[in-house]
Coordinates of C-alpha atoms in Angstrom, one line a residue:
X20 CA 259.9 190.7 41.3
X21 CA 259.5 188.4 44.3
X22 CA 257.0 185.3 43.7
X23 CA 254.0 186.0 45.9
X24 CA 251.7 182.5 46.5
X25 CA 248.6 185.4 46.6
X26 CA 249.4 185.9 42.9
X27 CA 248.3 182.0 41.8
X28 CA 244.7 181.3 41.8
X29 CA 242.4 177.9 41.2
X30 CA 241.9 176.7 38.7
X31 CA 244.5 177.3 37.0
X32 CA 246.7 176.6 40.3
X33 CA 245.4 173.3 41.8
X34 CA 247.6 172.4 44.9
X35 CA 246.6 168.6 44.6
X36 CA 248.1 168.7 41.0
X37 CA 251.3 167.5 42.3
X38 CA 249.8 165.6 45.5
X39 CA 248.4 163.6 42.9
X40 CA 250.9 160.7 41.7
X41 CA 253.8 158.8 43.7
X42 CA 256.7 159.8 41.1
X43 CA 255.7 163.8 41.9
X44 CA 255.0 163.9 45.5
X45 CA 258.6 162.4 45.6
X46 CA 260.1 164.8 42.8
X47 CA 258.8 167.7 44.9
X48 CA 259.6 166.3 48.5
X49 CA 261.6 168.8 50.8
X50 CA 263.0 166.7 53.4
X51 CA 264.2 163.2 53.4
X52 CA 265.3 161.3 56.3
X53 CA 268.0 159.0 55.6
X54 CA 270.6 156.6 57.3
X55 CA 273.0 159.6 57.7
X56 CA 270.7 161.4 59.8
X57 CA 270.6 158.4 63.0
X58 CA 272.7 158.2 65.9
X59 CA 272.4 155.8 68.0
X60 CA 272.2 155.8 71.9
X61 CA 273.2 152.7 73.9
X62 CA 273.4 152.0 77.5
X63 CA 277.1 149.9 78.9
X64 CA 276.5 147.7 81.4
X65 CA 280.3 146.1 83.2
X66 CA 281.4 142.6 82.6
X67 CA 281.0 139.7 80.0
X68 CA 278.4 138.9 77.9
X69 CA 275.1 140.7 79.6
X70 CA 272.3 142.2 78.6
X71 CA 269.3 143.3 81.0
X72 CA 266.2 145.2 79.5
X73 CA 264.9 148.5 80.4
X74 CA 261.6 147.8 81.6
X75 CA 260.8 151.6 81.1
X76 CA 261.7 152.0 77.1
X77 CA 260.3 148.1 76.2
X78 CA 263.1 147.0 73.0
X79 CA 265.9 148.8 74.7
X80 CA 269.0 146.5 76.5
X81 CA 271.8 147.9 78.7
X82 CA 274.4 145.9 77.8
X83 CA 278.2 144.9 78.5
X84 CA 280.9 146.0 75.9
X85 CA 281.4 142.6 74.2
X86 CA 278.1 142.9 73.2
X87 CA 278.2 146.4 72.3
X88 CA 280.9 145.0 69.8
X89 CA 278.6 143.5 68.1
X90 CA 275.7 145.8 68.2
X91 CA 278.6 148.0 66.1
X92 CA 278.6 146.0 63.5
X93 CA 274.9 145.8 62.8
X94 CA 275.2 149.9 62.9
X95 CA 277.7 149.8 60.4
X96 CA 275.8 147.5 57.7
X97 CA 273.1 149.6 58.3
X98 CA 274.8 152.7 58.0
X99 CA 273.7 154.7 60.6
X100 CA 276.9 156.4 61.3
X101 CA 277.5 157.5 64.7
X102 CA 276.6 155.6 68.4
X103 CA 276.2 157.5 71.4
X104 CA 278.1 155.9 74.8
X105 CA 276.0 156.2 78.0
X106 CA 277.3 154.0 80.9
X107 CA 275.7 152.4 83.7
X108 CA 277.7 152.9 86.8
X109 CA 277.1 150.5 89.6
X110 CA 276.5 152.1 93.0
X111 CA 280.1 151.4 94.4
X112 CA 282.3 153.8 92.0
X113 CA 279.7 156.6 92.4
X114 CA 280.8 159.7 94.9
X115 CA 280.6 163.0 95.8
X116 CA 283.4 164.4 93.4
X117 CA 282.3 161.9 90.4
X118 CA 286.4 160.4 90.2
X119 CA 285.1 157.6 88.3
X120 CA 284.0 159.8 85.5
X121 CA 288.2 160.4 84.2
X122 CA 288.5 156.8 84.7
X123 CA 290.7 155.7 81.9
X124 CA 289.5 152.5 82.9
X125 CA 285.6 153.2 83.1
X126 CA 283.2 151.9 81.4
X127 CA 282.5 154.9 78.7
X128 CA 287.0 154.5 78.3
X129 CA 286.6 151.2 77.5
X130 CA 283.5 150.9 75.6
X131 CA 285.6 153.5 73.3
X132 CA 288.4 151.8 73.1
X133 CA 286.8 148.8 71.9
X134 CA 284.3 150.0 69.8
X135 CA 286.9 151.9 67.9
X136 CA 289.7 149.0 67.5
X137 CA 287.0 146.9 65.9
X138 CA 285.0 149.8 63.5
X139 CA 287.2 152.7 63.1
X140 CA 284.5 154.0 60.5
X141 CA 282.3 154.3 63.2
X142 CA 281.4 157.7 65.0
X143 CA 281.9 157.3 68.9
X144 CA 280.3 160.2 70.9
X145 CA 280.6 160.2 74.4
X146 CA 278.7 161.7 77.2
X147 CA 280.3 164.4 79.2
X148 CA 278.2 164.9 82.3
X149 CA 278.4 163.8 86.1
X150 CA 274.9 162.7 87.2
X151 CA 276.1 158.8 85.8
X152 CA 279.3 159.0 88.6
X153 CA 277.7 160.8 91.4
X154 CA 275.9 159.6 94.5
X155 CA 273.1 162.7 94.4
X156 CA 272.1 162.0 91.1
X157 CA 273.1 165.6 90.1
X158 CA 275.5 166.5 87.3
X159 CA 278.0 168.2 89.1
X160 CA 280.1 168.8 92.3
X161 CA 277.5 170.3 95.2
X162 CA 278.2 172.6 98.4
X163 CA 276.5 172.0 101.9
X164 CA 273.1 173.1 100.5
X165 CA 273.3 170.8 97.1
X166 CA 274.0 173.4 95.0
X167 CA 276.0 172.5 92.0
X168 CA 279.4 174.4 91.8
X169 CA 279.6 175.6 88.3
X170 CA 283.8 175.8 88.5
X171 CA 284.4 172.9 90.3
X172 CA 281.9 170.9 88.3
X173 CA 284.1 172.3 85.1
X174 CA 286.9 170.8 86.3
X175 CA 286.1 167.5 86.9
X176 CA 284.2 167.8 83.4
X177 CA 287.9 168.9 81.6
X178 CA 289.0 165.8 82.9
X179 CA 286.5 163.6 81.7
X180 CA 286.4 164.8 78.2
X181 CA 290.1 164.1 78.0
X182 CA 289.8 160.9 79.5
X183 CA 287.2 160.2 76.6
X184 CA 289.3 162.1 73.7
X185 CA 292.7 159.6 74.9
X186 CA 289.9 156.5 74.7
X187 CA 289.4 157.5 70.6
X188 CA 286.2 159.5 71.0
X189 CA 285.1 161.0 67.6
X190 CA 283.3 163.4 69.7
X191 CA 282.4 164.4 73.3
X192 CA 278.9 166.1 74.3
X193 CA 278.8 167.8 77.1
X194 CA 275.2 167.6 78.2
X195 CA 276.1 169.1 81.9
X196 CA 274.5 172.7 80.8
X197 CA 277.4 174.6 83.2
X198 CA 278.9 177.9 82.3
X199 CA 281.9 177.9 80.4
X200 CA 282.6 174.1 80.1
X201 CA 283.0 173.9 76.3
X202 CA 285.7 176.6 76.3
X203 CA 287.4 174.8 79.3
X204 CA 287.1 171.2 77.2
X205 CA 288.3 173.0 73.8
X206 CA 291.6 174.5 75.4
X207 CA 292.3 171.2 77.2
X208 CA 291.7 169.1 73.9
X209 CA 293.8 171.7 71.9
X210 CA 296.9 171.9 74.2
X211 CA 297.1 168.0 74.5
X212 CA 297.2 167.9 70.8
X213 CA 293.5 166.6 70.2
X214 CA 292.7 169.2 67.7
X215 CA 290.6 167.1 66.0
X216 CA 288.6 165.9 68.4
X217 CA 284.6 167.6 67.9
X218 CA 282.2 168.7 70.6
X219 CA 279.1 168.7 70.2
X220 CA 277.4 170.4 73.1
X221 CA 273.8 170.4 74.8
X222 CA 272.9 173.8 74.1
X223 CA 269.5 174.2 75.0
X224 CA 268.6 171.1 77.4
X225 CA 265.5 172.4 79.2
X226 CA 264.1 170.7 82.9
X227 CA 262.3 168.1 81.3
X228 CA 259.6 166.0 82.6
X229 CA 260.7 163.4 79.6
X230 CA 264.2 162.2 80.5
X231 CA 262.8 159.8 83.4
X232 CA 263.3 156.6 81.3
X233 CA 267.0 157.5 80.7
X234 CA 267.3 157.7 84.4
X235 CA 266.1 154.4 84.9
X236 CA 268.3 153.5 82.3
X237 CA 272.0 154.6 83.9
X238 CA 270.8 154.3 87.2
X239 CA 270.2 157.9 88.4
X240 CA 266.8 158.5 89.0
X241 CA 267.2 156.5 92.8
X242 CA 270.0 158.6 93.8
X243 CA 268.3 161.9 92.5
X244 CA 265.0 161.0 94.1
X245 CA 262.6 163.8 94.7
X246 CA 265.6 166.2 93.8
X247 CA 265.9 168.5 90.7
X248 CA 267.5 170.0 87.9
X249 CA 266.3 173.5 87.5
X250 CA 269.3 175.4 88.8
X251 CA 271.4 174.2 85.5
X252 CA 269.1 173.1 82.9
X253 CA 266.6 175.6 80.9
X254 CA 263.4 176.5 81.8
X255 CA 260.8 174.8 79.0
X256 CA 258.7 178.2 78.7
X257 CA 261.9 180.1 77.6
X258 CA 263.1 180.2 73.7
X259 CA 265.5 183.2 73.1
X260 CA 267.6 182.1 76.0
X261 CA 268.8 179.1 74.3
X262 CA 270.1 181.1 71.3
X263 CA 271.9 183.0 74.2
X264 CA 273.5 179.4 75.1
X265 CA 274.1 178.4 71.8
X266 CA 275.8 181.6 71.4
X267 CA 278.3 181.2 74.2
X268 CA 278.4 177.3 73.1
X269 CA 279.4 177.9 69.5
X270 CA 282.0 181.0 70.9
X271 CA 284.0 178.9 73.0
X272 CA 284.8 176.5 70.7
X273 CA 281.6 174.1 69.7
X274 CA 281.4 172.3 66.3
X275 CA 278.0 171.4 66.7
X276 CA 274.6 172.4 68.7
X277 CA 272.0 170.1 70.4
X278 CA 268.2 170.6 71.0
X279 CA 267.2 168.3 74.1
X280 CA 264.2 166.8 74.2
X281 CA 263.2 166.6 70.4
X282 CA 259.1 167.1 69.5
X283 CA 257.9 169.5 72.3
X284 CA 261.0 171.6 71.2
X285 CA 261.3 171.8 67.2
X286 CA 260.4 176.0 67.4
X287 CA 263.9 175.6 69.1
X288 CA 265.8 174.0 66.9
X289 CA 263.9 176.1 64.2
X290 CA 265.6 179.3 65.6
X291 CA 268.6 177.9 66.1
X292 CA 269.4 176.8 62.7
X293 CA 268.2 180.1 61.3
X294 CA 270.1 182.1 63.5
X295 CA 273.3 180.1 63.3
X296 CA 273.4 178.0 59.9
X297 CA 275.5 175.5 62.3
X298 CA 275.7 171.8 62.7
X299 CA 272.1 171.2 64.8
X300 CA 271.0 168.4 66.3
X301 CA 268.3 167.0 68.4
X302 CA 267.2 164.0 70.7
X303 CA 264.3 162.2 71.0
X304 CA 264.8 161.2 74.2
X305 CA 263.6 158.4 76.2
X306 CA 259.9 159.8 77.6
X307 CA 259.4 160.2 73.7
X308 CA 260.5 156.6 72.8
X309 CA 258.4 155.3 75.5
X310 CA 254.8 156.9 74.9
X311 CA 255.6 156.1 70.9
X312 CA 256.4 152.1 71.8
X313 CA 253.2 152.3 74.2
X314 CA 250.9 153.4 72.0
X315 CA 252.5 151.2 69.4
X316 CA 251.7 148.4 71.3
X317 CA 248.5 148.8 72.1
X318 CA 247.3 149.1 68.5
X319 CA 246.6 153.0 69.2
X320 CA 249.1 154.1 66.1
X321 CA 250.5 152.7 62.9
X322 CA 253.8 152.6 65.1
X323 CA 256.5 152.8 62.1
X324 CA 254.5 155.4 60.0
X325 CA 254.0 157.4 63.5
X326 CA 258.6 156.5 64.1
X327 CA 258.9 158.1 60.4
X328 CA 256.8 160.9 60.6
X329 CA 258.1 161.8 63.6
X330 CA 261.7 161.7 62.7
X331 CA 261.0 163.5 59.3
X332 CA 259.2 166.7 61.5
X333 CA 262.5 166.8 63.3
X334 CA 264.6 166.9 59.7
X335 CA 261.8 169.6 58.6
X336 CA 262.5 171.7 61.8
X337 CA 266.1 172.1 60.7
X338 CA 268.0 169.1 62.2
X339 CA 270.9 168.0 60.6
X340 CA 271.1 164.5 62.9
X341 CA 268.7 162.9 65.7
X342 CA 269.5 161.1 68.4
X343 CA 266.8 158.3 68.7
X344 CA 266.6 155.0 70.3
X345 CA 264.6 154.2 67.0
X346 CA 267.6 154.4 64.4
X347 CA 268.2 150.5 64.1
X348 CA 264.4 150.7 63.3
X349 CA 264.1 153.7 61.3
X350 CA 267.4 151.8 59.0
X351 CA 265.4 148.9 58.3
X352 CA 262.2 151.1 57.1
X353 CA 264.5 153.7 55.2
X354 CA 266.0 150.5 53.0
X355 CA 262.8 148.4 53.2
X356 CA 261.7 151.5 51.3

């Protein structure tokens, strides 16, 4: 017979029982958040040993790829095993068709290439998206009206992931959200022989009001101005579309799912891994970092026991891996602890 909880009563069922030393409420803990849950997102800045804060996401540095070199190395001793590429483009390579984008001499190509010749162990995912590359702000190729072109867009996206995938990218993440771009990638990457190459797409990345630190970040928030992203990314009041999306996603050819942004959506990435049973992962993106490291510094929250919490919801929600700006800090705690 099935255990029914309506079938144990108090006193001789006393819930606190167990609540009641350390050595139990550890022996009984569901969820644990370790090192090989974190990936890391970092920002590439061009030239030679720079750095220049982000005066919107107070700890975090854009910085050039010598120094990304190095900021490899502390991921690696602390063994946080994957770090996300996101570069800066400066003003003069953006355009209208996004060419820098399949660069093999960008800044994403080269950070790769790098990053890889000095920690092979590490994970390198790359971003595959336009809005970095193009001079509207928008992630993809636009008609007359500003309208992204879904086929076009795909296109120029094929190209970048295969720029990335001939860099050494463990992985490319197309965070775009156009139709049919991870089966377009997947054929590309398998006829050129990069078979092992993963993708993890952005499944369900909803029209968020929370991304507008990461624009400050790369630089795209200026040239999108008072413009939008409704036409191509998910409407936050909807949930059973984005099983619809990760159904497409994980048909054409995905290895792994993303949630984006991370608290306001853990229902989501609560259906998804029920549903699925797939590599699922979520970001807590930069509008999340930045209230967390504000009220931090105010005094307002016990800032790392808020950063574990926080991170341990998202494990509890179903998340195999989280994308935070906090995973250098979460290491430390996690072997402090």
């Amino acid at each position: 017979m099935r255990f029914n909880s309506s079938q144990r009563f108090y006193p001789e069922t006393r819930m606190r029982r167990m609540r009641a030393n350390d050595f139990s409420r550890r022996l009984m803990r569901e969820n644990v958040l370790t090192t090989n849950d974190l990936i890391y997102p970092v920002f590439i800045l061009d030239g030679e040993n720079r750095r220049e804060p982000v005066a919107s996401m107070p700890g975090v540095e854009r910085m050039s790829i010598d120094l990304l070199v190095r900021e490899a190395r502390e991921l690696v001793s602390l063994g946080i095993p994957a770090m996300a590429l996101f570069p800066v483009t400066p003003s003069e390579r953006k355009s209208l068709l996004a060419e820098e984008s399949y660069n093999p001499d960008g800044l994403a190509q080269r950070a790769t290439k790098a990053i890889k010749d000095a920690f092979p162990e590490l994970g390198i995912i790359t971003d595959v998206a336009l809005d970095p590359f193009t001079t509207h702000g928008l992630d993809g190729i636009i008609d007359d009206e500003g309208y992204v072109l879904n086929d076009r867009t795909v296109d120029t996206l094929i190209r970048q992931a295969l720029s990335h995938a001939e860099a050494g990218a463990d992985v490319v993440a197309p965070s775009d959200m156009m139709d049919g771009r991870i089966g377009g990638i997947r054929e590309e990457l398998e006829d050129q022989g990069f078979v092992n190459t993963r993708i993890m797409a952005y499944s369900a990345k909803y029209a968020s009001a929370y991304y507008g630190p990461f624009r400050d970040a790369v630089g795209s928030a200026g040239n999108l101005g008072k413009g939008n992203k409704f036409t191509f990314q998910m409407d936050p009041g909807n949930s059973d579309e984005a099983l619809h999306e990760v159904a497409l996603d994980l048909a054409e050819g995905a290895d792994m799912v993303m949630v984006k942004p991370g608290m306001p959506y853990l229902d989501i990435v609560r259906r998804v891994k029920d549903e699925f049973g797939v590599p699922t992962f979520i970001y807590q993106v930069s509008g999340e970092y930045a209230m967390h490291m504000a009220a931090g510094q105010q005094g307002w929250i016990d800032a790392d026991a808020c950063l574990f919490e926080a991170l341990v919801g998202m494990k509890r929600a179903g998340a195999d891996g989280i994308l935070t700006y906090f995973a250098k800090q979460a290491a430390r705690l996690i072997h402090n602890q």
